[in-house]
Each structure stands twice: as C-alpha cells, then as structure tokens.
PDB file of C-alpha atoms and ligand atoms in Angstrom:
ATOM      1  CA  MET A   1     -40.763   7.160  70.917  1.00 93.00           C
ATOM      2  CA  GLU A   2     -39.384   8.837  67.484  1.00 96.00           C
ATOM      3  CA  LEU A   3     -36.444   7.852  65.057  1.00 97.00           C
ATOM      4  CA  ILE A   4     -35.103   9.971  62.224  1.00 97.00           C
ATOM      5  CA  TRP A   5     -34.026   8.239  59.098  1.00 97.00           C
ATOM      6  CA  ARG A   6     -32.503  10.212  56.543  1.00 96.00           C
ATOM      7  CA  THR A   7     -35.463  12.965  56.028  1.00 98.00           C
ATOM      8  CA  THR A   8     -38.121  10.749  57.220  1.00 98.00           C
ATOM      9  CA  THR A   9     -39.295  10.553  60.734  1.00 98.00           C
ATOM     10  CA  VAL A  10     -40.788   7.243  62.336  1.00 98.00           C
ATOM     11  CA  GLU A  11     -42.977   7.715  65.601  1.00 98.00           C
ATOM     12  CA  VAL A  12     -44.780   4.947  67.422  1.00 98.00           C
ATOM     13  CA  ILE A  13     -47.800   6.882  69.218  1.00 98.00           C
ATOM     14  CA  GLU A  14     -50.245   4.956  71.448  1.00 98.00           C
ATOM     15  CA  GLY A  15     -53.759   5.558  70.919  1.00 97.00           C
ATOM     16  CA  SER A  16     -56.701   5.694  68.659  1.00 98.00           C
ATOM     17  CA  ILE A  17     -55.645   6.405  64.780  1.00 98.00           C
ATOM     18  CA  VAL A  18     -58.676   8.728  64.208  1.00 98.00           C
ATOM     19  CA  GLU A  19     -57.240  11.022  67.023  1.00 98.00           C
ATOM     20  CA  LEU A  20     -53.865  11.822  64.800  1.00 98.00           C
ATOM     21  CA  ASP A  21     -52.685  14.869  63.237  1.00 98.00           C
ATOM     22  CA  VAL A  22     -51.472  13.427  59.735  1.00 98.00           C
ATOM     23  CA  ASP A  23     -52.408  14.056  56.059  1.00 98.00           C
ATOM     24  CA  ALA A  24     -53.928  10.857  55.889  1.00 99.00           C
ATOM     25  CA  ILE A  25     -54.535   7.696  57.911  1.00 99.00           C
ATOM     26  CA  VAL A  26     -54.658   4.015  56.608  1.00 99.00           C
ATOM     27  CA  ASN A  27     -57.770   2.201  57.210  1.00 98.00           C
ATOM     28  CA  GLU A  28     -57.393  -1.604  57.237  1.00 98.00           C
ATOM     29  CA  ALA A  29     -60.205  -2.494  55.382  1.00 98.00           C
ATOM     30  CA  ASN A  30     -61.730  -5.667  53.860  1.00 98.00           C
ATOM     31  CA  ALA A  31     -61.868  -6.621  50.391  1.00 98.00           C
ATOM     32  CA  PRO A  32     -65.506  -5.241  50.049  1.00 98.00           C
ATOM     33  CA  LEU A  33     -64.698  -1.923  51.511  1.00 98.00           C
ATOM     34  CA  ALA A  34     -68.017  -2.872  53.576  1.00 98.00           C
ATOM     35  CA  GLY A  35     -66.387  -1.068  56.702  1.00 96.00           C
ATOM     36  CA  GLY A  36     -66.172  -3.763  59.896  1.00 95.00           C
ATOM     37  CA  GLY A  37     -64.929  -3.656  63.559  1.00 96.00           C
ATOM     38  CA  GLY A  38     -61.708  -2.790  65.250  1.00 96.00           C
ATOM     39  CA  VAL A  39     -59.805  -0.618  63.230  1.00 98.00           C
ATOM     40  CA  ASP A  40     -61.942  -0.047  60.269  1.00 98.00           C
ATOM     41  CA  GLY A  41     -65.118   0.244  62.396  1.00 98.00           C
ATOM     42  CA  ALA A  42     -63.584   3.382  64.521  1.00 98.00           C
ATOM     43  CA  ILE A  43     -62.633   5.056  61.057  1.00 98.00           C
ATOM     44  CA  HIS A  44     -65.840   4.566  60.111  1.00 98.00           C
ATOM     45  CA  ARG A  45     -67.735   6.194  62.971  1.00 98.00           C
ATOM     46  CA  ALA A  46     -65.502   8.775  63.217  1.00 98.00           C
ATOM     47  CA  ALA A  47     -66.034  10.249  59.252  1.00 98.00           C
ATOM     48  CA  GLY A  48     -69.618   9.881  59.034  1.00 98.00           C
ATOM     49  CA  PRO A  49     -71.938   7.841  56.749  1.00 98.00           C
ATOM     50  CA  GLU A  50     -70.353   9.463  53.710  1.00 98.00           C
ATOM     51  CA  LEU A  51     -66.986   7.542  54.134  1.00 98.00           C
ATOM     52  CA  TYR A  52     -69.103   4.215  53.276  1.00 98.00           C
ATOM     53  CA  ALA A  53     -71.000   5.775  50.366  1.00 98.00           C
ATOM     54  CA  ALA A  54     -67.501   6.679  48.835  1.00 98.00           C
ATOM     55  CA  CYS A  55     -65.890   3.057  49.411  1.00 98.00           C
ATOM     56  CA  GLN A  56     -69.147   1.793  47.605  1.00 98.00           C
ATOM     57  CA  GLN A  57     -68.674   3.846  44.493  1.00 98.00           C
ATOM     58  CA  PHE A  58     -65.243   1.555  43.591  1.00 98.00           C
ATOM     59  CA  PRO A  59     -65.767  -0.810  40.991  1.00 98.00           C
ATOM     60  CA  GLU A  60     -65.711  -4.377  41.986  1.00 98.00           C
ATOM     61  CA  VAL A  61     -62.806  -6.121  40.208  1.00 98.00           C
ATOM     62  CA  GLU A  62     -64.419  -9.406  41.053  1.00 97.00           C
ATOM     63  CA  PRO A  63     -67.583 -10.040  42.657  1.00 97.00           C
ATOM     64  CA  GLY A  64     -67.882  -8.789  46.098  1.00 97.00           C
ATOM     65  CA  ILE A  65     -63.971  -7.328  45.752  1.00 98.00           C
ATOM     66  CA  ARG A  66     -63.558  -3.415  45.756  1.00 98.00           C
ATOM     67  CA  CYS A  67     -59.777  -3.637  46.793  1.00 98.00           C
ATOM     68  CA  PRO A  68     -57.655  -7.032  46.773  1.00 98.00           C
ATOM     69  CA  PRO A  69     -55.657  -7.637  49.429  1.00 98.00           C
ATOM     70  CA  GLY A  70     -52.205  -5.723  49.156  1.00 98.00           C
ATOM     71  CA  GLU A  71     -53.827  -2.960  47.295  1.00 98.00           C
ATOM     72  CA  VAL A  72     -55.014   0.412  48.349  1.00 98.00           C
ATOM     73  CA  ARG A  73     -58.103   3.295  47.323  1.00 98.00           C
ATOM     74  CA  VAL A  74     -57.870   6.376  48.399  1.00 98.00           C
ATOM     75  CA  THR A  75     -61.295   8.276  49.948  1.00 98.00           C
ATOM     76  CA  PRO A  76     -61.487  11.899  51.282  1.00 98.00           C
ATOM     77  CA  GLY A  77     -61.857  11.841  55.366  1.00 98.00           C
ATOM     78  CA  PHE A  78     -65.123  13.484  55.241  1.00 98.00           C
ATOM     79  CA  LEU A  79     -65.679  14.212  59.356  1.00 98.00           C
ATOM     80  CA  LEU A  80     -62.513  12.710  60.499  1.00 98.00           C
ATOM     81  CA  LYS A  81     -59.839  15.396  60.936  1.00 98.00           C
ATOM     82  CA  GLN A  82     -57.581  14.160  58.246  1.00 98.00           C
ATOM     83  CA  PRO A  83     -58.256  15.069  54.629  1.00 98.00           C
ATOM     84  CA  LEU A  84     -57.757  11.334  52.961  1.00 98.00           C
ATOM     85  CA  VAL A  85     -58.357   7.781  53.968  1.00 99.00           C
ATOM     86  CA  LEU A  86     -56.041   5.170  52.482  1.00 99.00           C
ATOM     87  CA  HIS A  87     -58.021   1.799  52.601  1.00 98.00           C
ATOM     88  CA  THR A  88     -55.577  -1.191  52.294  1.00 98.00           C
ATOM     89  CA  VAL A  89     -56.751  -4.581  53.034  1.00 98.00           C
ATOM     90  CA  GLY A  90     -54.212  -6.951  54.632  1.00 98.00           C
ATOM     91  CA  PRO A  91     -53.619 -10.571  54.148  1.00 98.00           C
ATOM     92  CA  ILE A  92     -55.476 -12.854  56.498  1.00 98.00           C
ATOM     93  CA  TRP A  93     -52.356 -15.402  58.427  1.00 98.00           C
ATOM     94  CA  PHE A  94     -52.558 -18.831  57.628  1.00 98.00           C
ATOM     95  CA  GLY A  95     -49.239 -19.781  58.721  1.00 98.00           C
ATOM     96  CA  GLY A  96     -46.797 -17.601  56.673  1.00 98.00           C
ATOM     97  CA  ALA A  97     -46.389 -19.507  53.908  1.00 98.00           C
ATOM     98  CA  GLN A  98     -49.650 -18.477  51.821  1.00 98.00           C
ATOM     99  CA  GLY A  99     -47.917 -15.045  50.655  1.00 98.00           C
ATOM    100  CA  GLU A 100     -48.673 -13.405  54.070  1.00 98.00           C
ATOM    101  CA  PRO A 101     -45.609 -11.260  54.378  1.00 98.00           C
ATOM    102  CA  GLU A 102     -45.605 -10.241  50.855  1.00 98.00           C
ATOM    103  CA  THR A 103     -48.907  -8.978  50.848  1.00 98.00           C
ATOM    104  CA  LEU A 104     -48.404  -7.273  53.892  1.00 99.00           C
ATOM    105  CA  ALA A 105     -45.031  -5.598  52.811  1.00 99.00           C
ATOM    106  CA  SER A 106     -47.232  -4.507  50.041  1.00 99.00           C
ATOM    107  CA  CYS A 107     -49.830  -2.891  52.229  1.00 99.00           C
ATOM    108  CA  TYR A 108     -47.528  -0.328  53.572  1.00 99.00           C
ATOM    109  CA  ARG A 109     -45.387  -0.147  49.970  1.00 98.00           C
ATOM    110  CA  VAL A 110     -48.688   0.958  47.981  1.00 98.00           C
ATOM    111  CA  CYS A 111     -49.900   3.128  50.707  1.00 98.00           C
ATOM    112  CA  LEU A 112     -46.481   4.907  51.100  1.00 98.00           C
ATOM    113  CA  ALA A 113     -46.306   5.212  47.282  1.00 98.00           C
ATOM    114  CA  GLU A 114     -49.891   6.620  47.344  1.00 98.00           C
ATOM    115  CA  ALA A 115     -48.962   9.363  49.746  1.00 98.00           C
ATOM    116  CA  GLU A 116     -45.855  10.551  47.865  1.00 97.00           C
ATOM    117  CA  ARG A 117     -47.564  10.606  44.357  1.00 98.00           C
ATOM    118  CA  ARG A 118     -50.084  13.010  46.310  1.00 98.00           C
ATOM    119  CA  GLY A 119     -47.795  15.534  47.926  1.00 98.00           C
ATOM    120  CA  LEU A 120     -48.609  14.376  51.142  1.00 98.00           C
ATOM    121  CA  SER A 121     -46.018  14.915  53.941  1.00 98.00           C
ATOM    122  CA  SER A 122     -47.619  12.737  56.909  1.00 98.00           C
ATOM    123  CA  LEU A 123     -48.956   9.186  56.880  1.00 98.00           C
ATOM    124  CA  ALA A 124     -50.403   7.186  59.798  1.00 99.00           C
ATOM    125  CA  PHE A 125     -50.306   3.289  59.801  1.00 99.00           C
ATOM    126  CA  PRO A 126     -52.571   1.151  62.174  1.00 98.00           C
ATOM    127  CA  ALA A 127     -50.557  -2.321  62.494  1.00 98.00           C
ATOM    128  CA  ILE A 128     -52.519  -4.066  59.667  1.00 98.00           C
ATOM    129  CA  SER A 129     -53.573  -7.343  59.892  1.00 98.00           C
ATOM    130  CA  THR A 130     -52.798  -7.842  63.662  1.00 98.00           C
ATOM    131  CA  GLY A 131     -56.490  -8.080  65.068  1.00 97.00           C
ATOM    132  CA  VAL A 132     -58.848 -10.291  63.565  1.00 97.00           C
ATOM    133  CA  TYR A 133     -56.840 -10.940  60.579  1.00 98.00           C
ATOM    134  CA  GLY A 134     -54.440 -12.964  63.011  1.00 98.00           C
ATOM    135  CA  TYR A 135     -50.843 -11.817  61.747  1.00 98.00           C
ATOM    136  CA  PRO A 136     -48.135 -12.212  64.402  1.00 98.00           C
ATOM    137  CA  ILE A 137     -47.311  -8.980  66.384  1.00 98.00           C
ATOM    138  CA  ASP A 138     -43.509  -9.021  66.141  1.00 98.00           C
ATOM    139  CA  ARG A 139     -43.576 -10.357  62.333  1.00 98.00           C
ATOM    140  CA  ALA A 140     -45.816  -7.834  61.462  1.00 98.00           C
ATOM    141  CA  ALA A 141     -44.249  -5.056  62.903  1.00 98.00           C
ATOM    142  CA  GLN A 142     -41.032  -6.061  61.163  1.00 98.00           C
ATOM    143  CA  VAL A 143     -42.647  -5.534  57.843  1.00 98.00           C
ATOM    144  CA  ALA A 144     -43.569  -2.244  59.201  1.00 98.00           C
ATOM    145  CA  ALA A 145     -40.326  -1.179  59.714  1.00 98.00           C
ATOM    146  CA  HIS A 146     -38.667  -2.603  56.761  1.00 98.00           C
ATOM    147  CA  GLU A 147     -40.425  -1.064  54.174  1.00 98.00           C
ATOM    148  CA  THR A 148     -40.716   2.313  56.030  1.00 98.00           C
ATOM    149  CA  ARG A 149     -36.907   2.200  56.139  1.00 98.00           C
ATOM    150  CA  VAL A 150     -36.748   1.048  52.372  1.00 98.00           C
ATOM    151  CA  PHE A 151     -38.904   4.235  51.640  1.00 98.00           C
ATOM    152  CA  ALA A 152     -37.395   6.534  53.728  1.00 98.00           C
ATOM    153  CA  GLU A 153     -34.019   5.525  52.301  1.00 96.00           C
ATOM    154  CA  ARG A 154     -35.021   7.183  48.890  1.00 95.00           C
ATOM    155  CA  ARG A 155     -36.984   9.783  50.212  1.00 97.00           C
ATOM    156  CA  ALA A 156     -35.172  13.122  49.772  1.00 95.00           C
ATOM    157  CA  THR A 157     -37.910  15.625  51.427  1.00 97.00           C
ATOM    158  CA  PRO A 158     -38.910  15.695  55.086  1.00 98.00           C
ATOM    159  CA  PHE A 159     -41.775  13.117  55.525  1.00 98.00           C
ATOM    160  CA  ARG A 160     -43.910  11.777  58.708  1.00 98.00           C
ATOM    161  CA  VAL A 161     -44.665   8.039  59.278  1.00 98.00           C
ATOM    162  CA  VAL A 162     -46.772   7.220  62.593  1.00 98.00           C
ATOM    163  CA  MET A 163     -47.165   3.878  63.734  1.00 98.00           C
ATOM    164  CA  SER A 164     -50.743   4.169  65.547  1.00 98.00           C
ATOM    165  CA  VAL A 165     -50.669   1.308  67.973  1.00 98.00           C
ATOM    166  CA  LEU A 166     -53.155   0.146  70.922  1.00 98.00           C
ATOM    167  CA  GLY A 167     -51.811  -1.492  73.764  1.00 97.00           C
ATOM    168  CA  ALA A 168     -48.152  -2.212  75.377  1.00 98.00           C
ATOM    169  CA  GLU A 169     -47.327  -4.857  73.506  1.00 98.00           C
ATOM    170  CA  PHE A 170     -47.718  -3.499  70.571  1.00 98.00           C
ATOM    171  CA  VAL A 171     -45.650  -0.069  71.532  1.00 98.00           C
ATOM    172  CA  GLU A 172     -42.883  -2.367  72.307  1.00 98.00           C
ATOM    173  CA  ALA A 173     -43.474  -4.790  69.476  1.00 98.00           C
ATOM    174  CA  GLN A 174     -43.081  -1.710  67.297  1.00 98.00           C
ATOM    175  CA  GLU A 175     -40.452  -0.209  69.243  1.00 98.00           C
ATOM    176  CA  ARG A 176     -38.340  -3.152  68.911  1.00 98.00           C
ATOM    177  CA  ALA A 177     -38.804  -3.805  65.213  1.00 98.00           C
ATOM    178  CA  LEU A 178     -37.791  -0.392  64.702  1.00 98.00           C
ATOM    179  CA  MET A 179     -34.323  -0.444  66.276  1.00 97.00           C
ATOM    180  CA  ILE A 180     -33.641  -3.745  64.972  1.00 97.00           C
ATOM    181  CA  GLU A 181     -34.350  -1.740  61.517  1.00 96.00           C
ATOM    182  CA  SER A 182     -32.411   0.774  62.557  1.00 95.00           C
ATOM    183  CA  ARG A 183     -29.257  -1.418  63.118  1.00 93.00           C
ATOM    184  CA  ARG A 184     -29.597  -2.671  59.397  1.00 85.00           C
ATOM    185  CA  ALA A 185     -29.685   0.691  58.068  1.00 73.00           C
TER     186      ALA A 185
HETATM  187  N1  APR B   1     -56.585   3.162  66.324  1.00 63.14           N
HETATM  188  C1  APR B   1     -55.374   2.290  65.912  1.00 63.14           C
HETATM  189  N2  APR B   1     -55.339   1.225  66.176  1.00 63.14           N
HETATM  190  C2  APR B   1     -56.567   0.242  66.467  1.00 63.14           C
HETATM  191  C3  APR B   1     -57.582   0.864  66.417  1.00 63.14           C
HETATM  192  C4  APR B   1     -58.034   2.288  66.306  1.00 63.14           C
HETATM  193  N3  APR B   1     -58.764   3.253  66.719  1.00 63.14           N
HETATM  194  N4  APR B   1     -58.460   0.240  66.821  1.00 63.14           N
HETATM  195  C5  APR B   1     -57.670  -1.313  66.840  1.00 63.14           C
HETATM  196  N5  APR B   1     -56.503  -1.029  66.709  1.00 63.14           N
HETATM  197  C6  APR B   1     -55.506  -1.899  66.231  1.00 63.14           C
HETATM  198  C7  APR B   1     -55.724  -3.516  67.084  1.00 63.14           C
HETATM  199  O1  APR B   1     -55.962  -3.210  68.301  1.00 63.14           O
HETATM  200  C8  APR B   1     -55.023  -4.291  66.152  1.00 63.14           C
HETATM  201  O2  APR B   1     -53.776  -4.104  66.390  1.00 63.14           O
HETATM  202  O3  APR B   1     -55.591  -2.230  65.051  1.00 63.14           O
HETATM  203  C9  APR B   1     -54.846  -3.659  64.961  1.00 63.14           C
HETATM  204  C10 APR B   1     -55.576  -4.422  63.688  1.00 63.14           C
HETATM  205  O4  APR B   1     -57.078  -4.857  64.139  1.00 63.14           O
HETATM  206  P1  APR B   1     -58.161  -4.809  63.137  1.00 63.14           P
HETATM  207  O5  APR B   1     -59.073  -4.074  62.962  1.00 63.14           O
HETATM  208  O6  APR B   1     -58.894  -6.515  63.593  1.00 63.14           O
HETATM  209  O7  APR B   1     -57.589  -5.356  62.017  1.00 63.14           O
HETATM  210  P2  APR B   1     -57.093  -6.758  60.901  1.00 63.14           P
HETATM  211  O8  APR B   1     -56.529  -7.625  61.714  1.00 63.14           O
HETATM  212  O9  APR B   1     -56.357  -5.882  59.508  1.00 63.14           O
HETATM  213  O10 APR B   1     -58.492  -7.378  59.920  1.00 63.14           O
HETATM  214  C11 APR B   1     -59.181  -6.441  59.272  1.00 63.14           C
HETATM  215  O11 APR B   1     -60.996  -6.256  60.504  1.00 63.14           O
HETATM  216  O12 APR B   1     -62.774  -4.814  61.375  1.00 63.14           O
HETATM  217  C12 APR B   1     -62.035  -6.012  60.211  1.00 63.14           C
HETATM  218  O13 APR B   1     -63.036  -4.661  58.006  1.00 63.14           O
HETATM  219  C13 APR B   1     -61.939  -4.910  58.922  1.00 63.14           C
HETATM  220  O14 APR B   1     -62.494  -6.972  57.705  1.00 63.14           O
HETATM  221  C14 APR B   1     -61.269  -6.182  58.518  1.00 63.14           C
HETATM  222  C15 APR B   1     -60.657  -6.747  59.521  1.00 63.14           C
END
C-alpha cells in the first residue's frame, strides 16, 4: 500500500527492515542499547559488531539507561545498506494507563524530527513495541499513522516514510490505521 499526504509518501511494506532502500532505519532498542531479539537482533546481525560498540559509546543517563523510552540515539549503519540507524525505545504495554500511547507517539515524533534535522529524505519504521513489549497491534498502528500524518501536514518537501511489517495481521492493521487517518486529514 502507498498513499500520499501532501509531499510525504507513506508505504506499508512487508519484509525485513534491513532490506529496505532508505536513508535510515529505526531500531526498536532497549534502554541499555544492548541489542536483543526481534527487529533489534536482526539489525545488529546485519550491521555487524561495530553497531553494538557504537551504542555502548552513549553515556548512561541513569544506571543502565542509555536511551530512555520515547527518545532517540543515532549511529551509523556500518554493514547495513542504510547509512544511519535511529535507535528508539518503545513503551512496554501495561494496559495503556501508564503513558504508553504518549511514549509510543514520542518515538515516532523524535525519529521523524531527527530525520528531518539531518536532511534525510526517507525513513523506515518497524512496528515499535508490538513484539515482546506487548503493545496491541491496532492501537500501535494508529499511533504510527497519526504521528506520520502530523509530520506530513507540516512537511513542505518530498519525504518517504516506510512502515516495515512482518505478517499479514500487521500489514492489515497498519493499512487500516492509515486509511482511518486519511479520512481525518
Ligand atoms: N523487520 C521488520 N519488523 C520486524 C523484524 C524485521 N527484521 N523482526 C521483527 N519485526 C517485528 C515483529 O514482528 C514485531 O511486530 O517488529 C515488531 C516489534 O517486535 P520486537 O522486535 O519484539 O520489538 P518490541 O516489542 O518493541 O520490543 C523491544 O525487544 O529485542 C528486544 O532489544 C529489544 O528489548 C527490546 C524489545
């Protein structure tokens, strides 16, 4: 699926994020930036060990925390085909009343802002927090769609956002959320 909001193209693409031709990919990391499973593991494997070393260079803002939830830290992509990795930490789902939607929205916002600040013209997101962090798929897809539309509404030059998803359920959820958001535009 592909849709266009003003000068921004939004695509839902099924497949691994490490295969995409974009300027930067978003990694759903953990707060210590220590690597992990899921998409984090796939990105570290494809980037090689220098990515882990670069992550460890970020200072701890609290013991064990190099990137608090909702923030972003940027590294090169090393062996990845994408020049940059934007590491963000999504919320763990505790039922939705612990600030999870705000933290998830912040992940999308800070990554889009960082991409813009660095003059990038494309960025790919995985479905942040929807794996082991347990965020309900549809709700997470709505947050992703909403924050992308807010970004697109004030962006004046071409930009491409890719929602990288694995599995039909995720494709459908993200496409549905984008359609709903389109009707709000
Ligand atoms: N490309 C795109 N999407 C992927 C890939 C990939 N290569 N691998 C997994 N996914 C999808 C999963 O299907 C899921 O929908 O990414 C989504 C998020 O899953 P997780 O990677 O488990 O991420 P999250 O729920 O945010 O949990 C983050 O997992 O591995 C750890 O270090 C990571 O502690 C952090 C936690």
